[in-house]
Short mmCIF file of C-alpha atoms and ligand atoms in Angstrom, two decimals:
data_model
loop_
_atom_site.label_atom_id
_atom_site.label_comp_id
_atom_site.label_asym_id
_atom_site.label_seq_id
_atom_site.Cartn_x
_atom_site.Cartn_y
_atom_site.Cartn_z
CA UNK A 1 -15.59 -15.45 -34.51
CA UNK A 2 -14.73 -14.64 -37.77
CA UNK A 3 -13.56 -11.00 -38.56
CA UNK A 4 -16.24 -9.51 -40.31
CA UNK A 5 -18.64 -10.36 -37.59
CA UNK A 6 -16.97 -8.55 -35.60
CA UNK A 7 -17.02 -5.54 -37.52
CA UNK A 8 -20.65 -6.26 -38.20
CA UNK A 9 -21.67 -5.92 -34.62
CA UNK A 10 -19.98 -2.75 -34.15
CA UNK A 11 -21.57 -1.22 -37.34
CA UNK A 12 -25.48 -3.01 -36.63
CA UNK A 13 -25.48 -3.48 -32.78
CA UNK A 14 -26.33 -7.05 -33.46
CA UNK A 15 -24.59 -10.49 -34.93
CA UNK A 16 -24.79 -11.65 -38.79
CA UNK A 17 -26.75 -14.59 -39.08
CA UNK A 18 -24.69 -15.98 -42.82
CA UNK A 19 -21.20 -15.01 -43.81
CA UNK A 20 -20.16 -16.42 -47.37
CA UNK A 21 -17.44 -15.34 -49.61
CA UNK A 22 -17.11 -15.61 -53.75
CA UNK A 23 -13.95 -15.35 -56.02
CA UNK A 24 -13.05 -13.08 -58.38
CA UNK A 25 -11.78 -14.66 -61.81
CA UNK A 26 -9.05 -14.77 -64.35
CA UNK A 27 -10.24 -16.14 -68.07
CA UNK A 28 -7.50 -18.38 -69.80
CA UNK A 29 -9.27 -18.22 -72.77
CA UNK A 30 -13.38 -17.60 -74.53
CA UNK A 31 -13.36 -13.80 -74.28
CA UNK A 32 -16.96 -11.89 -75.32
CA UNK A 33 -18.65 -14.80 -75.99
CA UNK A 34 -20.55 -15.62 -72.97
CA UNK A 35 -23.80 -13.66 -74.73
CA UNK A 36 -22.92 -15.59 -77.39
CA UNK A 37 -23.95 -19.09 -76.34
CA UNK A 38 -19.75 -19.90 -76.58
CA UNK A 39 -17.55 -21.87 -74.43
CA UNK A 40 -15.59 -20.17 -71.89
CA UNK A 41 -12.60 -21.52 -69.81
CA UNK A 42 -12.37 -18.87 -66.81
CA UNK A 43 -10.66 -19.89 -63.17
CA UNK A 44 -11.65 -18.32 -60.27
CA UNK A 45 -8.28 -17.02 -58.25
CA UNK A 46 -7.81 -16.62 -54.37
CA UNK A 47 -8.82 -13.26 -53.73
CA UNK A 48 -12.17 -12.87 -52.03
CA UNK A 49 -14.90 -10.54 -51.49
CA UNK A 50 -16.93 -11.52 -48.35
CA UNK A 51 -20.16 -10.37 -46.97
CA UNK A 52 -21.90 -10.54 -43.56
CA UNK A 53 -25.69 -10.52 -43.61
CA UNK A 54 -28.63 -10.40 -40.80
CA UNK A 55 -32.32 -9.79 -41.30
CA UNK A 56 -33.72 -7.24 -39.14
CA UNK A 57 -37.49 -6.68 -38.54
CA UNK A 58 -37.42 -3.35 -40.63
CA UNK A 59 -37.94 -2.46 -44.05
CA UNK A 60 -34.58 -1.16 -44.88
CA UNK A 61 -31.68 -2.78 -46.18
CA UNK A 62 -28.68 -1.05 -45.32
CA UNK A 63 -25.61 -1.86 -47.20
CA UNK A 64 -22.20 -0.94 -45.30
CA UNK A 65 -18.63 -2.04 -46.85
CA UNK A 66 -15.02 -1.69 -44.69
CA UNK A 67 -13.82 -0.44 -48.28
CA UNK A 68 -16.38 2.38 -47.53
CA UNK A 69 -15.34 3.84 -43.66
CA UNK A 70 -18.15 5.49 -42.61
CA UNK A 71 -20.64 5.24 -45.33
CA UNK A 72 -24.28 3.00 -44.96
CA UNK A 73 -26.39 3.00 -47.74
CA UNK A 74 -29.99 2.74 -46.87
CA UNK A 75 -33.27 1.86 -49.29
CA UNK A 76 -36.32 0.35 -49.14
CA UNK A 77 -36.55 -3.25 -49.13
CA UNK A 78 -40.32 -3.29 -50.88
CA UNK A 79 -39.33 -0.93 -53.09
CA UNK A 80 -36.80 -2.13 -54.92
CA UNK A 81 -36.60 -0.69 -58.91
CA UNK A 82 -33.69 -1.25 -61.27
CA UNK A 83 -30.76 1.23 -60.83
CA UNK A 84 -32.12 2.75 -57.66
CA UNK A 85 -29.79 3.31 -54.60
CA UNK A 86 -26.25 4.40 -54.70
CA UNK A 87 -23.88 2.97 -57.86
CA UNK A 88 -21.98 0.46 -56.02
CA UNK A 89 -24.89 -1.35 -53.69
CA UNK A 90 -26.87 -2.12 -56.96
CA UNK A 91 -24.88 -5.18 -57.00
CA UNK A 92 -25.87 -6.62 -53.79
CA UNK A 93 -29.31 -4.62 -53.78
CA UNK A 94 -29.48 -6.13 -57.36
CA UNK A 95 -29.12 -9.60 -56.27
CA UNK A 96 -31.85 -9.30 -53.57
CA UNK A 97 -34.16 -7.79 -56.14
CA UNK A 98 -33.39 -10.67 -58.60
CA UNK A 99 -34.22 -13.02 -56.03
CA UNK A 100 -37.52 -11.68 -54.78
CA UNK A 101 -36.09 -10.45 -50.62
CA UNK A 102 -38.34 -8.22 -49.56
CA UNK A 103 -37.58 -8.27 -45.93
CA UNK A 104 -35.06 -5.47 -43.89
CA UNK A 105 -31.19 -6.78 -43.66
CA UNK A 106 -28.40 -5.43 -42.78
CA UNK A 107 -25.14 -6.29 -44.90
CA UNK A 108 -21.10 -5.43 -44.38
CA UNK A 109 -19.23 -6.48 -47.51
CA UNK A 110 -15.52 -6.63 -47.34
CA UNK A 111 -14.18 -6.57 -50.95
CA UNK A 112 -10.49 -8.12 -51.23
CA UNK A 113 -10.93 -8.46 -55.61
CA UNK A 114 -9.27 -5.98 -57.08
CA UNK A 115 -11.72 -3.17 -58.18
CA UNK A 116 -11.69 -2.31 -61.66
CA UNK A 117 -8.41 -4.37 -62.93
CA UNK A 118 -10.89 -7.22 -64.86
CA UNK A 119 -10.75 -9.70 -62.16
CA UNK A 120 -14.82 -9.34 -61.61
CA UNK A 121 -15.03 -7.89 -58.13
CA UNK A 122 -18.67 -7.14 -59.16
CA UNK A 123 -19.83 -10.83 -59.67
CA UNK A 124 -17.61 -12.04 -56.80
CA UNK A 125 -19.44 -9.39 -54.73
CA UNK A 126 -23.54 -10.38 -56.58
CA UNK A 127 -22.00 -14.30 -55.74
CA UNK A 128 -21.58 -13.84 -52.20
CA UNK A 129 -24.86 -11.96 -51.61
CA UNK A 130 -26.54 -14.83 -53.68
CA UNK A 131 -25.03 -17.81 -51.95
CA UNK A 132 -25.59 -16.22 -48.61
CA UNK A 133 -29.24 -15.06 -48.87
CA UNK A 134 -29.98 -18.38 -50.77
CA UNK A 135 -29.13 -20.28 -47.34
CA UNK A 136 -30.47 -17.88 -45.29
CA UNK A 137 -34.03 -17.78 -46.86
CA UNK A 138 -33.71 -21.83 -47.68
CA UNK A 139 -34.22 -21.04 -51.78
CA UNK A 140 -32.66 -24.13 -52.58
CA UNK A 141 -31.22 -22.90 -55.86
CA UNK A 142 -28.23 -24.48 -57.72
CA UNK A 143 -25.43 -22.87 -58.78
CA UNK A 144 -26.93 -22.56 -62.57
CA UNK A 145 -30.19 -20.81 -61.11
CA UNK A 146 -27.76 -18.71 -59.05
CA UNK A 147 -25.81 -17.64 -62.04
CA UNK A 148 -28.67 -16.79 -64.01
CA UNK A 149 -30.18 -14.83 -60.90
CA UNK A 150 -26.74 -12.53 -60.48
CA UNK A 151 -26.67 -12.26 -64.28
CA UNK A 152 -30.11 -10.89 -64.30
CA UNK A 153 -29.21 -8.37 -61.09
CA UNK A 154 -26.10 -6.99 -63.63
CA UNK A 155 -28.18 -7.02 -66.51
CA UNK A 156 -31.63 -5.15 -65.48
CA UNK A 157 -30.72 -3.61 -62.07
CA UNK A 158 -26.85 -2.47 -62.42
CA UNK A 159 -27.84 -2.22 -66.49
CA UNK A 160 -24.43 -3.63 -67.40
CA UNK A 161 -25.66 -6.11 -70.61
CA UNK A 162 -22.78 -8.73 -69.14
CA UNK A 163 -23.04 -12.69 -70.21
CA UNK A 164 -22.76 -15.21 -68.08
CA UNK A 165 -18.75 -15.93 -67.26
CA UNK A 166 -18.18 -14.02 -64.19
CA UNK A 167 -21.07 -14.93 -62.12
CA UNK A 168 -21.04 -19.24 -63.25
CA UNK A 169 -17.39 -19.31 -62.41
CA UNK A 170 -17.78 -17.66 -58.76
CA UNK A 171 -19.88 -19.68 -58.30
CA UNK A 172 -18.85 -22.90 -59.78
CA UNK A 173 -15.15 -23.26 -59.70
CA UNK A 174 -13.32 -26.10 -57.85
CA UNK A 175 -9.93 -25.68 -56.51
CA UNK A 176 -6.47 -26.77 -59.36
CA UNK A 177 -9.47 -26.54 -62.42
CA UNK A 178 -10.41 -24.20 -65.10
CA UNK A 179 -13.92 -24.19 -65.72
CA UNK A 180 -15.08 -25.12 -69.00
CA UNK A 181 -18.73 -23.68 -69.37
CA UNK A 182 -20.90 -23.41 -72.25
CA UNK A 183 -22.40 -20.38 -71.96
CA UNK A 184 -25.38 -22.52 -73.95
CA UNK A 185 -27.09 -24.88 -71.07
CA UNK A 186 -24.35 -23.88 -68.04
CA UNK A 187 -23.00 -27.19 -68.55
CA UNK A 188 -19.65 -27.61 -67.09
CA UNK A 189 -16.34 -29.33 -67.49
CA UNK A 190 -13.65 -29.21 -64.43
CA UNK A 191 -10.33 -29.26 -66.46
CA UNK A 192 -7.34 -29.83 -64.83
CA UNK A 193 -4.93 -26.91 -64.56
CA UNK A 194 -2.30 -27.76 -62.25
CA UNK A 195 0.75 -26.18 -63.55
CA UNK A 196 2.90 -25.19 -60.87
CA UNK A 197 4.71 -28.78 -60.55
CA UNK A 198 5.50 -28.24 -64.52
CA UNK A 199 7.64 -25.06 -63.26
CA UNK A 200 4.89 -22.45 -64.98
CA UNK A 201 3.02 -19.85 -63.97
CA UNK A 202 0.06 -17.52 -64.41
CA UNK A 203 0.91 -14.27 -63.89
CA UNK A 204 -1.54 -11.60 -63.97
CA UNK A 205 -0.23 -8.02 -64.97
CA UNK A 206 -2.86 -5.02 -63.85
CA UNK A 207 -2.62 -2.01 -66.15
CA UNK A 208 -4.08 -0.29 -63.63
CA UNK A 209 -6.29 1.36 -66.62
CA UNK A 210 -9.79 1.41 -65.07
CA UNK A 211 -12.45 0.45 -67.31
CA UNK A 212 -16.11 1.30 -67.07
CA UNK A 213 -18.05 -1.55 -68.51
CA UNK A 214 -21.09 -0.04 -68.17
CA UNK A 215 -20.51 2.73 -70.67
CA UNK A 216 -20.92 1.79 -74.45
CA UNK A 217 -18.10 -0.14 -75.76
CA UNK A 218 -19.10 -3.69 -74.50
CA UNK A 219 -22.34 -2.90 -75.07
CA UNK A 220 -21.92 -1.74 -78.58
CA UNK A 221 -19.98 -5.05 -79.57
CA UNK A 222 -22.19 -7.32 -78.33
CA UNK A 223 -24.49 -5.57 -80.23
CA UNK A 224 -23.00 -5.62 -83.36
CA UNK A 225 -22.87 -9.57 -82.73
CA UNK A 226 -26.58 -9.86 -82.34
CA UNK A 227 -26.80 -7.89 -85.95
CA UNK A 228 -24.59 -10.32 -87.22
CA UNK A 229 -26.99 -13.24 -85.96
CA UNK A 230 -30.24 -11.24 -87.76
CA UNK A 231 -28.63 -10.78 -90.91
CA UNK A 232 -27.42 -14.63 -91.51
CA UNK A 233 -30.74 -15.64 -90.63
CA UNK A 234 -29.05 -17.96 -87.95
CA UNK A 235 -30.00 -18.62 -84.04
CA UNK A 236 -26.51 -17.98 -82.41
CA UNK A 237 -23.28 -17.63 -83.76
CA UNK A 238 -22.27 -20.95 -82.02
CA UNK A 239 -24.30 -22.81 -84.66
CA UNK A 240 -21.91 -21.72 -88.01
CA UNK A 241 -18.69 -22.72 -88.62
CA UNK A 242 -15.50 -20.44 -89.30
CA UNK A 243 -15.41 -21.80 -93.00
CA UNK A 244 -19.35 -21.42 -93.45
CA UNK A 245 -18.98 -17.97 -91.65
CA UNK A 246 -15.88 -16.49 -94.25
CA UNK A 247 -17.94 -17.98 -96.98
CA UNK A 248 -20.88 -15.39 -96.24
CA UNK A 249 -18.68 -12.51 -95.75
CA UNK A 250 -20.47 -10.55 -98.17
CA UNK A 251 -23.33 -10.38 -96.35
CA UNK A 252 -22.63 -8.73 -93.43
CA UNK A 253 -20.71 -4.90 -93.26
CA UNK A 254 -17.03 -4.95 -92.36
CA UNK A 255 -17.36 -3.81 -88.52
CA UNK A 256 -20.08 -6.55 -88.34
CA UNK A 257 -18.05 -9.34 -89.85
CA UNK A 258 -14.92 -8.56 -87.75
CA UNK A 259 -16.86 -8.35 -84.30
CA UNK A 260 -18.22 -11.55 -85.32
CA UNK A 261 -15.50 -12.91 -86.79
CA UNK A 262 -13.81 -12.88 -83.34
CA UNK A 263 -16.65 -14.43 -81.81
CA UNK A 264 -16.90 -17.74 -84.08
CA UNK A 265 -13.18 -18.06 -83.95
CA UNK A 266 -12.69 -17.58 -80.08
CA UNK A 267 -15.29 -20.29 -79.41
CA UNK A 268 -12.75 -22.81 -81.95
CA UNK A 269 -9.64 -21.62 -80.40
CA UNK A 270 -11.65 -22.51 -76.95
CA UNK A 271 -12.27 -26.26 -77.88
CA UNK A 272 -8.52 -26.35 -79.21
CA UNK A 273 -7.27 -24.70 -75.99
CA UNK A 274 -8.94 -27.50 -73.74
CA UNK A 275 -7.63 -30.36 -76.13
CA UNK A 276 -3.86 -28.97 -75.66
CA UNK A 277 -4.45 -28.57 -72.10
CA UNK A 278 -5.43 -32.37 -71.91
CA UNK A 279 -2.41 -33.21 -74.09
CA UNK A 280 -0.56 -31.80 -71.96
CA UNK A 281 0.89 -29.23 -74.82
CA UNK A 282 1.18 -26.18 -73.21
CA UNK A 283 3.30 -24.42 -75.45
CA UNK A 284 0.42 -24.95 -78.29
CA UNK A 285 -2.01 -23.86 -75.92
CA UNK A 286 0.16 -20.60 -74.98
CA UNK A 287 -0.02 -20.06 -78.39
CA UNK A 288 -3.60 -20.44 -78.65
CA UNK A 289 -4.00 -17.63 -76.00
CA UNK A 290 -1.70 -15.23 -78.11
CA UNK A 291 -4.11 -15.73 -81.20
CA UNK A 292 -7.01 -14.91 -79.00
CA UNK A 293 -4.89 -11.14 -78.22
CA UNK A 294 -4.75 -10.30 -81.54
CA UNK A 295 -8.04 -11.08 -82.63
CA UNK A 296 -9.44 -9.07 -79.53
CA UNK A 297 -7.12 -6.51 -80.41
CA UNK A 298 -7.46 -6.28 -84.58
CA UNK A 299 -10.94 -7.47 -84.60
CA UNK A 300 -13.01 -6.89 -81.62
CA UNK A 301 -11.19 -3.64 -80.87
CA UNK A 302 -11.19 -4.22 -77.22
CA UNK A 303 -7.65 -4.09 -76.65
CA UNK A 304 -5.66 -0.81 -75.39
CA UNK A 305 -1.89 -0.05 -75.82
CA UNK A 306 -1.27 -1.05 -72.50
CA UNK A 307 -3.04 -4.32 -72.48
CA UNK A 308 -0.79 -4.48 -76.24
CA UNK A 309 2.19 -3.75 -74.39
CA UNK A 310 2.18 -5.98 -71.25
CA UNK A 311 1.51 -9.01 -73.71
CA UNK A 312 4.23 -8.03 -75.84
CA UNK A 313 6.83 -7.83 -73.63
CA UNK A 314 5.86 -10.81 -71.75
CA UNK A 315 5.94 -13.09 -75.13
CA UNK A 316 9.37 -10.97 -75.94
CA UNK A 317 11.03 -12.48 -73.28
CA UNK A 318 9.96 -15.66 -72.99
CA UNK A 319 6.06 -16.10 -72.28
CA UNK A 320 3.81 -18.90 -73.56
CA UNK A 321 1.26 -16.99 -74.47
CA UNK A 322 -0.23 -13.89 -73.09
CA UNK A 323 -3.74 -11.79 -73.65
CA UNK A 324 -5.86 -9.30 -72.26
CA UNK A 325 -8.84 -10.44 -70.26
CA UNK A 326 -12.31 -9.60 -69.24
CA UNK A 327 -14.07 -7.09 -71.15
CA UNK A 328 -10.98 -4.52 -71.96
CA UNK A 329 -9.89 -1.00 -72.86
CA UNK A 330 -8.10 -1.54 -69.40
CA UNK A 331 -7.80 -4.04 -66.38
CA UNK A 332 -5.45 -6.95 -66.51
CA UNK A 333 -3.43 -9.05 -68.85
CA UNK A 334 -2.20 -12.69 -68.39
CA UNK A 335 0.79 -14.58 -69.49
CA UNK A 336 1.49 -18.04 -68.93
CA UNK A 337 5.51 -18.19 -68.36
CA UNK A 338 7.94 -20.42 -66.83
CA UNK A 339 8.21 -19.30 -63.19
CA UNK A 340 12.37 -18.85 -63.16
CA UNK A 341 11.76 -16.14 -65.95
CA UNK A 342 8.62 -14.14 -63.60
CA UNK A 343 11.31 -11.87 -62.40
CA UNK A 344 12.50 -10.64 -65.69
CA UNK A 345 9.51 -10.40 -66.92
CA UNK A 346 7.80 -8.35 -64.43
CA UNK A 347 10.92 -5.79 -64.79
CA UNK A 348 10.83 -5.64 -68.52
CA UNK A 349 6.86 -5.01 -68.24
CA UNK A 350 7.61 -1.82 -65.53
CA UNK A 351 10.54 -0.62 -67.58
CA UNK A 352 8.44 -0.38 -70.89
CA UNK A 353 4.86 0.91 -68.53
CA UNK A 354 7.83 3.91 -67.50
CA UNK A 355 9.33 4.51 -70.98
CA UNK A 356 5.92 4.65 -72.44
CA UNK A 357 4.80 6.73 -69.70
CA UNK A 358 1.70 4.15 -68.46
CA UNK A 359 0.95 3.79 -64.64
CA UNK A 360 2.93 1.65 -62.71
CA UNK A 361 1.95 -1.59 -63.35
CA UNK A 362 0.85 -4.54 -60.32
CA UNK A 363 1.77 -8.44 -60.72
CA UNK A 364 -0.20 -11.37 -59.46
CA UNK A 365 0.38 -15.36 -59.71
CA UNK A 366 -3.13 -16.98 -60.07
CA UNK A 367 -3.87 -20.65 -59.29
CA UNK A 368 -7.27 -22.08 -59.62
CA UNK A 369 -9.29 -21.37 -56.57
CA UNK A 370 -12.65 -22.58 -54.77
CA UNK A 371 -15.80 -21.13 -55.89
CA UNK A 372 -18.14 -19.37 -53.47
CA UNK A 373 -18.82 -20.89 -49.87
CA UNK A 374 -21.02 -20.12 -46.81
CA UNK A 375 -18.05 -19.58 -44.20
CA UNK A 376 -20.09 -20.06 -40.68
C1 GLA B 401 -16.91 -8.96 -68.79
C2 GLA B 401 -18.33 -9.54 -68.68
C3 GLA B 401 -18.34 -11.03 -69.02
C4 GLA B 401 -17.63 -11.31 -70.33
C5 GLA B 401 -16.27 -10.62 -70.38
C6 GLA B 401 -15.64 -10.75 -71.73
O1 GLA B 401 -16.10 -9.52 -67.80
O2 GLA B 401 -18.83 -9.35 -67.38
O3 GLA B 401 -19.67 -11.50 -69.05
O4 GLA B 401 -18.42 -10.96 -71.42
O5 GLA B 401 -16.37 -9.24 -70.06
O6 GLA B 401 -15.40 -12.08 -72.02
#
């Protein structure tokens, strides 16, 4: 029997009927542009967050989680409203609402994604409760409906205004490939990233600087995007090019341009990414990924002197390329580096975190995992 069963019995007195499982993410490169009908090449990593769900003949739905001893969250399953029940069951709760469940269940989630270090623990945990109840209820929904569904649960229920990433690559990913997605029609491309026979790695530095996406700063941006958008008279940002978009500058106020600026650039130095990757020209790609920093740093302003930092050091001594992810002002950074030089770069990165006085940093090694599964 698998584990969480277990643990589900002892907490409900009776056996799940569906277990499933979704990964959390790292994003190689297409940051804030997943509202922004842009390409995005995420890959989801190994860490898990698993749920355990059973219907029961009431009309509660009680949400329990072993990262919670102790603690289960009731509401009522017909009277589901956005942003009701306790902060961190609107994700599952969100999901079922989303979906149109009515009906009592009981559900034990055992979250293994990092929580607030930019690795999406919330879409891994809205994936899981999607591909579960999907098989449980026979929806027959395909991994595009799905992502749409879990976006909609973050958007209205959780209200966190989040595109599309996240929830598409949890859902979608195959194991040794990035995802390519445009954000546009979910439309997907499995790229190979298979990099550990070439000696590199993907090392994931956590700031351990928890952000709160839901409060205005992501919000804000993406708004100033969808100004930018109204004012050149254009459907999406995907449909100008850089050149066209300097050459109307003048139309648009500084903040604007620069937010956008970032946006019609990232979605180039996406495309340009994924043709060095299938050169094979990784140190042109690693490159690529340090442009994308500094443009979410100078002109998206999402960056944070830690996020700064880790990349930094990690180019300093002898990194690829190396960014912050996710939606910023905290969580993780990633550097692709030749595995012999991981050491020294991990201990430069916790000697500069001391002498600037930051939290102790954490280290992972990604590799491109499997995207969410039904595990009984
Ligand atoms: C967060 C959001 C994603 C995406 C990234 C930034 O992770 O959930 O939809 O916008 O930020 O790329």
């Amino acid at each position: 029997m698998h584990p969480l069963a277990i643990r589900f019995q002892e907490l409900f007195g009776e056996a799940p009927e569906i277990i499933a499982a979704a990964p959390g993410r790292v994003n190689l490169i297409g940051e804030h542009v997943d509202f922004l009908d842009g390409f995005v090449l995420p890959f989801a990593i190994s860490d898990l967050t698993t749920v355990a769900i059973a219907r029961t003949s009431s009309n509660q739905i009680r949400v329990a989680s072993l990262q919670k001893e102790g603690v289960i969250s009731k509401v009522e399953a017909n009277k589901l409203e956005p942003k009701s029940g306790e902060a961190w069951t609107r994700y599952p709760v969100g999901v079922l609402w989303s979906l149109g469940i009515k009906s009592g269940l009981d559900i034990l989630v055992d979250g293994q994604v990092p929580l607030g270090a930019g690795l999406s623990s919330s879409a891994a945990l809205e994936c899981a409760v999607a591909t579960a109840v999907n098989e449980l209820f026979n929806l027959n929904l395909s991994l595009p409906e799905l992502a749409r569904a879990t976006q909609r649960a973050e958007n209205i229920y959780v209200g966190m205004p989040c595109g599309i990433m996240d929830q598409s690559v949890s859902l979608m990913a195959t194991k040794g490939n990035a995802l390519l997605l445009d954000t546009r029609d979910l439309s997907t491309e499995q790229i190979p990233f298979d990099i550990a026979p070439l000696g590199l790695e993907l090392l994931v530095i956590d700031t351990q600087v928890h952000h709160a996406l839901v409060d205005g700063g992501y919000a804000e941006r993406r708004a100033s995007c969808e100004k930018a958008v109204a004012d050149l008279g254009i459907t999406s940002l995907r449909d100008i090019s850089v050149s066209e978009f300097v050459a109307r500058k003048a139309e648009l106020d500084e903040k604007t341009y620069l937010r956008a600026f970032h946006g019609v650039t990232e979605m180039q130095r996406v495309l340009d990414a994924v043709a060095l990757l299938k050169a094979g020209d990784f140190v042109g790609f690693g490159e690529v990924v340090t442009e994308a920093h500094q443009s979410l740093r100078d002109n998206y302003t999402v960056s944070c002197p830690e996020l700064d930092l880790a990349a930094d050091i990690a180019n300093k001594f002898g990194a690829l390329g190396a960014r912050m992810i996710g939606g910023g002002f905290g969580g993780s950074a990633i550097a692709l580096i030749k595995a012999k030089d991981g050491e020294l770069i991990k201990s430069e990165i916790k000697d500069g975190f001391m002498k600037a006085k930051f939290k102790n940093p954490r280290f992972f090694s990604a590799l491109p995992s499997a995207g969410a599964a039904i595990l009984n």
